[in-house]
């Protein structure tokens, strides 16, 4: 789930908690689904860090969305010395409008299928507040959960964390929008971090740059009637480059 479901999110450094207004809101802040007024399907494919494959499909309707994600490392090592990590997940999110604020919740289910089997889930409440050009978002991660239970009897608890985002959106001219966003991630965890991004839209063309706590990211978008294509890039030194492409159909 930390890898995400959106190329736009990567380009913004992951700082979407306050401004997630598309299908990706199911993961980044389900409270924002209260503002979703379309029917949309988005798909993501990521060629990550020299060989890891990751993908997602999200279907959204007003107030709700469902996402399916997968991650597969491929074979790491050779022959009997090698191993493969593979996992699959589901995300269900809902959002309810309450005036200038919205409440939401997401349910995450994770299944690990290789090199061992296990599963668990978490329930995460969310909040979104808008005051003119200022936007605030909050997600309480793993507020309720069932630990990952693996074959053999071992368990692994979900990380309890608070994610808070703040963003400012300005429209200096018709068809032009600028957004600056910042997220504080993992506020209850041992190593919290800060993510930030800047996004600009001019008519149907978008560009963004961000910092995700590890390195710089960037991205581009093209929006057409009923269709949007997003691309993002992140460099990770010895891990290799990561590219993501999201295709979204909206009705």
mmCIF file of C-alpha atoms in Angstrom:
data_model
loop_
_atom_site.group_PDB
_atom_site.id
_atom_site.type_symbol
_atom_site.label_atom_id
_atom_site.label_comp_id
_atom_site.label_asym_id
_atom_site.label_seq_id
_atom_site.Cartn_x
_atom_site.Cartn_y
_atom_site.Cartn_z
ATOM 1 C CA UNK A 1 0.000 0.000 0.000
ATOM 2 C CA UNK A 2 2.916 2.389 0.590
ATOM 3 C CA UNK A 3 3.876 2.122 -3.087
ATOM 4 C CA UNK A 4 0.488 3.582 -3.985
ATOM 5 C CA UNK A 5 -2.092 3.408 -6.766
ATOM 6 C CA UNK A 6 -1.372 6.616 -8.667
ATOM 7 C CA UNK A 7 1.369 8.038 -10.868
ATOM 8 C CA UNK A 8 0.148 11.496 -9.876
ATOM 9 C CA UNK A 9 0.877 10.674 -6.225
ATOM 10 C CA UNK A 10 4.460 9.669 -7.010
ATOM 11 C CA UNK A 11 5.028 12.867 -8.982
ATOM 12 C CA UNK A 12 3.794 14.861 -5.967
ATOM 13 C CA UNK A 13 6.115 12.984 -3.612
ATOM 14 C CA UNK A 14 3.071 11.262 -2.123
ATOM 15 C CA UNK A 15 1.663 14.533 -0.735
ATOM 16 C CA UNK A 16 -1.990 13.936 -1.685
ATOM 17 C CA UNK A 17 -3.688 13.605 1.716
ATOM 18 C CA UNK A 18 -5.207 17.096 1.462
ATOM 19 C CA UNK A 19 -5.963 17.161 -2.284
ATOM 20 C CA UNK A 20 -6.771 13.615 -3.458
ATOM 21 C CA UNK A 21 -9.670 14.430 -5.800
ATOM 22 C CA UNK A 22 -9.520 11.505 -8.241
ATOM 23 C CA UNK A 23 -9.849 7.706 -8.016
ATOM 24 C CA UNK A 24 -6.665 7.558 -5.930
ATOM 25 C CA UNK A 25 -8.577 9.075 -3.018
ATOM 26 C CA UNK A 26 -9.570 5.513 -2.078
ATOM 27 C CA UNK A 27 -6.012 5.138 -0.714
ATOM 28 C CA UNK A 28 -4.700 8.642 -0.078
ATOM 29 C CA UNK A 29 -7.757 10.099 1.690
ATOM 30 C CA UNK A 30 -11.138 8.360 1.342
ATOM 31 C CA UNK A 31 -12.914 11.381 2.872
ATOM 32 C CA UNK A 32 -12.299 13.102 -0.491
ATOM 33 C CA UNK A 33 -14.568 10.553 -2.178
ATOM 34 C CA UNK A 34 -17.442 12.657 -0.820
ATOM 35 C CA UNK A 35 -16.632 15.110 -3.644
ATOM 36 C CA UNK A 36 -16.316 12.519 -6.398
ATOM 37 C CA UNK A 37 -19.191 12.968 -8.862
ATOM 38 C CA UNK A 38 -18.250 10.689 -11.766
ATOM 39 C CA UNK A 39 -17.813 7.059 -12.623
ATOM 40 C CA UNK A 40 -14.134 6.338 -13.149
ATOM 41 C CA UNK A 41 -11.714 3.482 -13.665
ATOM 42 C CA UNK A 42 -7.972 3.989 -13.322
ATOM 43 C CA UNK A 43 -5.156 1.521 -13.839
ATOM 44 C CA UNK A 44 -1.515 1.772 -12.816
ATOM 45 C CA UNK A 45 1.561 -0.138 -13.886
ATOM 46 C CA UNK A 46 4.955 0.494 -12.311
ATOM 47 C CA UNK A 47 8.311 -0.812 -13.496
ATOM 48 C CA UNK A 48 10.137 -0.389 -10.219
ATOM 49 C CA UNK A 49 13.756 -0.294 -9.215
ATOM 50 C CA UNK A 50 15.264 -2.662 -11.745
ATOM 51 C CA UNK A 51 12.709 -5.479 -11.825
ATOM 52 C CA UNK A 52 9.849 -5.162 -9.335
ATOM 53 C CA UNK A 53 6.406 -5.179 -10.965
ATOM 54 C CA UNK A 54 3.513 -3.395 -9.302
ATOM 55 C CA UNK A 55 0.036 -2.567 -10.504
ATOM 56 C CA UNK A 56 -3.375 -1.360 -9.408
ATOM 57 C CA UNK A 57 -6.924 -1.005 -10.689
ATOM 58 C CA UNK A 58 -9.394 1.358 -9.005
ATOM 59 C CA UNK A 59 -13.103 1.741 -9.763
ATOM 60 C CA UNK A 60 -14.875 4.775 -8.285
ATOM 61 C CA UNK A 61 -18.448 6.059 -8.127
ATOM 62 C CA UNK A 62 -19.826 9.013 -6.144
ATOM 63 C CA UNK A 63 -18.895 8.590 -2.469
ATOM 64 C CA UNK A 64 -17.151 5.207 -2.816
ATOM 65 C CA UNK A 65 -14.302 3.350 -4.536
ATOM 66 C CA UNK A 66 -12.701 -0.088 -4.663
ATOM 67 C CA UNK A 67 -9.054 -0.750 -5.484
ATOM 68 C CA UNK A 68 -7.055 -3.920 -6.204
ATOM 69 C CA UNK A 69 -3.247 -3.852 -5.973
ATOM 70 C CA UNK A 70 -0.416 -6.335 -6.487
ATOM 71 C CA UNK A 71 3.354 -6.445 -6.028
ATOM 72 C CA UNK A 72 5.730 -9.074 -7.438
ATOM 73 C CA UNK A 73 9.502 -8.933 -7.041
ATOM 74 C CA UNK A 74 10.201 -11.716 -9.536
ATOM 75 C CA UNK A 75 12.975 -14.165 -8.688
ATOM 76 C CA UNK A 76 15.665 -12.617 -6.492
ATOM 77 C CA UNK A 77 18.862 -14.664 -6.654
ATOM 78 C CA UNK A 78 19.463 -17.860 -8.603
ATOM 79 C CA UNK A 79 18.045 -21.367 -8.330
ATOM 80 C CA UNK A 80 17.637 -22.748 -4.832
ATOM 81 C CA UNK A 81 19.321 -19.649 -3.386
ATOM 82 C CA UNK A 82 16.667 -17.361 -4.795
ATOM 83 C CA UNK A 83 13.251 -16.355 -3.543
ATOM 84 C CA UNK A 84 10.229 -14.395 -4.748
ATOM 85 C CA UNK A 85 8.047 -11.946 -2.854
ATOM 86 C CA UNK A 86 4.447 -11.545 -4.024
ATOM 87 C CA UNK A 87 1.457 -9.897 -2.376
ATOM 88 C CA UNK A 88 -2.039 -8.760 -3.293
ATOM 89 C CA UNK A 89 -4.345 -6.275 -1.625
ATOM 90 C CA UNK A 90 -7.800 -4.746 -1.705
ATOM 91 C CA UNK A 91 -8.888 -1.249 -0.646
ATOM 92 C CA UNK A 92 -12.476 -0.155 -0.045
ATOM 93 C CA UNK A 93 -13.122 3.515 0.673
ATOM 94 C CA UNK A 94 -16.168 5.696 1.384
ATOM 95 C CA UNK A 95 -16.618 9.422 1.963
ATOM 96 C CA UNK A 96 -19.531 11.424 3.436
ATOM 97 C CA UNK A 97 -19.896 15.234 3.023
ATOM 98 C CA UNK A 98 -20.587 17.335 6.118
ATOM 99 C CA UNK A 99 -20.597 20.958 4.960
ATOM 100 C CA UNK A 100 -17.044 22.316 4.673
ATOM 101 C CA UNK A 101 -15.732 19.009 6.064
ATOM 102 C CA UNK A 102 -15.965 15.366 4.995
ATOM 103 C CA UNK A 103 -15.573 12.120 6.884
ATOM 104 C CA UNK A 104 -14.326 8.892 5.352
ATOM 105 C CA UNK A 105 -12.969 5.439 6.039
ATOM 106 C CA UNK A 106 -10.934 2.873 4.175
ATOM 107 C CA UNK A 107 -10.580 -0.851 4.711
ATOM 108 C CA UNK A 108 -7.334 -2.468 3.585
ATOM 109 C CA UNK A 109 -6.885 -6.216 3.165
ATOM 110 C CA UNK A 110 -3.419 -7.622 2.487
ATOM 111 C CA UNK A 111 -2.500 -11.142 1.407
ATOM 112 C CA UNK A 112 1.086 -12.362 1.050
ATOM 113 C CA UNK A 113 1.376 -15.386 -1.233
ATOM 114 C CA UNK A 114 5.156 -15.871 -1.518
ATOM 115 C CA UNK A 115 7.614 -16.874 -0.078
ATOM 116 C CA UNK A 116 5.089 -17.674 2.687
ATOM 117 C CA UNK A 117 1.364 -17.137 3.085
ATOM 118 C CA UNK A 118 -0.406 -14.707 5.378
ATOM 119 C CA UNK A 119 -3.217 -12.161 5.546
ATOM 120 C CA UNK A 120 -4.652 -9.353 7.661
ATOM 121 C CA UNK A 121 -6.662 -6.133 7.490
ATOM 122 C CA UNK A 122 -6.890 -2.607 8.857
ATOM 123 C CA UNK A 123 -9.645 0.001 9.157
ATOM 124 C CA UNK A 124 -8.562 3.647 8.802
ATOM 125 C CA UNK A 125 -10.793 6.707 9.463
ATOM 126 C CA UNK A 126 -10.174 9.917 7.509
ATOM 127 C CA UNK A 127 -11.070 13.609 7.526
ATOM 128 C CA UNK A 128 -10.969 16.393 4.925
ATOM 129 C CA UNK A 129 -11.578 20.121 5.506
ATOM 130 C CA UNK A 130 -11.716 22.963 2.942
ATOM 131 C CA UNK A 131 -11.642 26.674 3.761
ATOM 132 C CA UNK A 132 -11.468 28.683 0.528
ATOM 133 C CA UNK A 133 -8.035 27.958 -0.987
ATOM 134 C CA UNK A 134 -6.758 26.020 2.061
ATOM 135 C CA UNK A 135 -7.206 22.230 2.235
ATOM 136 C CA UNK A 136 -6.457 19.898 5.152
ATOM 137 C CA UNK A 137 -6.564 16.108 5.219
ATOM 138 C CA UNK A 138 -6.012 13.477 7.893
ATOM 139 C CA UNK A 139 -5.852 9.671 7.824
ATOM 140 C CA UNK A 140 -5.478 7.596 10.990
ATOM 141 C CA UNK A 141 -3.791 4.461 9.736
ATOM 142 C CA UNK A 142 -4.586 1.120 11.404
ATOM 143 C CA UNK A 143 -6.921 2.646 13.987
ATOM 144 C CA UNK A 144 -8.468 -0.843 14.083
ATOM 145 C CA UNK A 145 -6.804 -3.896 12.609
ATOM 146 C CA UNK A 146 -6.268 -7.630 12.546
ATOM 147 C CA UNK A 147 -2.531 -8.465 12.510
ATOM 148 C CA UNK A 148 -1.000 -10.233 9.551
ATOM 149 C CA UNK A 149 -1.189 -13.928 10.459
ATOM 150 C CA UNK A 150 1.338 -16.142 8.648
ATOM 151 C CA UNK A 151 1.575 -19.879 8.189
ATOM 152 C CA UNK A 152 3.503 -21.317 11.087
ATOM 153 C CA UNK A 153 1.720 -19.129 13.632
ATOM 154 C CA UNK A 154 3.730 -15.893 13.498
ATOM 155 C CA UNK A 155 1.980 -12.513 13.436
ATOM 156 C CA UNK A 156 2.911 -9.008 12.361
ATOM 157 C CA UNK A 157 0.990 -5.953 13.562
ATOM 158 C CA UNK A 158 -0.006 -3.119 11.246
ATOM 159 C CA UNK A 159 1.882 0.103 11.904
ATOM 160 C CA UNK A 160 -0.293 2.605 13.752
ATOM 161 C CA UNK A 161 0.286 6.026 12.196
ATOM 162 C CA UNK A 162 -1.232 9.424 11.616
ATOM 163 C CA UNK A 163 -0.930 11.078 8.206
ATOM 164 C CA UNK A 164 -1.696 14.820 8.027
ATOM 165 C CA UNK A 165 -1.680 16.899 4.856
ATOM 166 C CA UNK A 166 -2.015 20.619 4.138
ATOM 167 C CA UNK A 167 -2.351 22.205 0.681
ATOM 168 C CA UNK A 168 -2.962 25.595 -0.893
ATOM 169 C CA UNK A 169 -4.619 25.899 -4.319
ATOM 170 C CA UNK A 170 -4.628 29.119 -6.368
ATOM 171 C CA UNK A 171 -6.219 29.891 -9.743
ATOM 172 C CA UNK A 172 -4.569 33.079 -11.062
ATOM 173 C CA UNK A 173 -6.294 32.814 -14.453
ATOM 174 C CA UNK A 174 -9.038 30.822 -16.142
ATOM 175 C CA UNK A 175 -7.843 27.299 -16.843
ATOM 176 C CA UNK A 176 -4.702 27.751 -14.683
ATOM 177 C CA UNK A 177 -4.330 26.108 -11.253
ATOM 178 C CA UNK A 178 -1.338 25.974 -8.916
ATOM 179 C CA UNK A 179 -1.207 23.680 -5.879
ATOM 180 C CA UNK A 180 1.443 23.336 -3.172
ATOM 181 C CA UNK A 181 1.023 20.412 -0.762
ATOM 182 C CA UNK A 182 2.867 18.932 2.202
ATOM 183 C CA UNK A 183 2.254 15.733 4.182
ATOM 184 C CA UNK A 184 3.579 14.660 7.567
ATOM 185 C CA UNK A 185 3.641 10.852 7.444
ATOM 186 C CA UNK A 186 3.857 8.288 10.252
ATOM 187 C CA UNK A 187 3.479 10.668 13.179
ATOM 188 C CA UNK A 188 3.042 7.769 15.642
ATOM 189 C CA UNK A 189 5.859 5.719 14.141
ATOM 190 C CA UNK A 190 9.546 5.568 15.037
ATOM 191 C CA UNK A 191 10.690 7.379 11.880
ATOM 192 C CA UNK A 192 8.167 10.001 10.709
ATOM 193 C CA UNK A 193 8.881 11.803 7.454
ATOM 194 C CA UNK A 194 7.756 14.761 5.397
ATOM 195 C CA UNK A 195 6.598 14.660 1.769
ATOM 196 C CA UNK A 196 5.916 17.693 -0.408
ATOM 197 C CA UNK A 197 4.939 18.550 -3.963
ATOM 198 C CA UNK A 198 3.958 21.337 -6.346
ATOM 199 C CA UNK A 199 1.480 20.829 -9.171
ATOM 200 C CA UNK A 200 0.424 23.105 -12.027
ATOM 201 C CA UNK A 201 -2.399 22.662 -14.536
ATOM 202 C CA UNK A 202 -2.785 24.749 -17.658
ATOM 203 C CA UNK A 203 -5.945 23.693 -19.477
ATOM 204 C CA UNK A 204 -5.538 19.927 -19.972
ATOM 205 C CA UNK A 205 -1.785 19.698 -19.318
ATOM 206 C CA UNK A 206 -0.354 19.107 -15.852
ATOM 207 C CA UNK A 207 3.168 19.046 -14.435
ATOM 208 C CA UNK A 208 4.444 18.354 -10.945
ATOM 209 C CA UNK A 209 7.582 17.906 -8.875
ATOM 210 C CA UNK A 210 7.921 16.501 -5.390
ATOM 211 C CA UNK A 211 10.031 15.078 -2.584
ATOM 212 C CA UNK A 212 8.895 11.849 -0.906
ATOM 213 C CA UNK A 213 11.302 11.767 2.006
ATOM 214 C CA UNK A 214 13.846 9.748 0.040
ATOM 215 C CA UNK A 215 14.471 11.704 -3.157
ATOM 216 C CA UNK A 216 13.064 13.946 -5.850
ATOM 217 C CA UNK A 217 10.154 12.907 -8.055
ATOM 218 C CA UNK A 218 8.442 14.452 -11.068
ATOM 219 C CA UNK A 219 5.505 13.840 -13.379
ATOM 220 C CA UNK A 220 3.402 14.954 -16.319
ATOM 221 C CA UNK A 221 -0.292 14.596 -17.215
ATOM 222 C CA UNK A 222 -2.490 14.989 -20.259
ATOM 223 C CA UNK A 223 -6.249 15.299 -19.801
ATOM 224 C CA UNK A 224 -8.803 14.741 -22.563
ATOM 225 C CA UNK A 225 -12.607 14.424 -22.440
ATOM 226 C CA UNK A 226 -13.201 11.179 -20.548
ATOM 227 C CA UNK A 227 -9.508 10.250 -20.453
ATOM 228 C CA UNK A 228 -6.413 11.148 -18.424
ATOM 229 C CA UNK A 229 -2.853 9.830 -18.726
ATOM 230 C CA UNK A 230 -0.356 10.416 -15.895
ATOM 231 C CA UNK A 231 3.354 9.594 -15.881
ATOM 232 C CA UNK A 232 5.811 9.849 -12.992
ATOM 233 C CA UNK A 233 9.497 9.186 -12.394
ATOM 234 C CA UNK A 234 11.697 8.670 -9.334
ATOM 235 C CA UNK A 235 15.428 7.937 -9.154
ATOM 236 C CA UNK A 236 16.720 5.778 -6.319
ATOM 237 C CA UNK A 237 20.465 5.422 -6.845
ATOM 238 C CA UNK A 238 21.566 1.781 -6.614
ATOM 239 C CA UNK A 239 17.935 0.598 -6.706
ATOM 240 C CA UNK A 240 17.490 1.951 -10.233
ATOM 241 C CA UNK A 241 14.848 4.212 -11.694
ATOM 242 C CA UNK A 242 11.110 3.867 -11.127
ATOM 243 C CA UNK A 243 8.507 4.802 -13.755
ATOM 244 C CA UNK A 244 4.742 4.780 -13.260
ATOM 245 C CA UNK A 245 1.929 5.286 -15.744
ATOM 246 C CA UNK A 246 -1.733 5.702 -14.826
ATOM 247 C CA UNK A 247 -4.569 5.548 -17.343
ATOM 248 C CA UNK A 248 -7.974 6.815 -16.169
ATOM 249 C CA UNK A 249 -11.333 6.593 -17.929
ATOM 250 C CA UNK A 250 -14.125 8.820 -16.594
ATOM 251 C CA UNK A 251 -17.798 9.082 -17.468
#
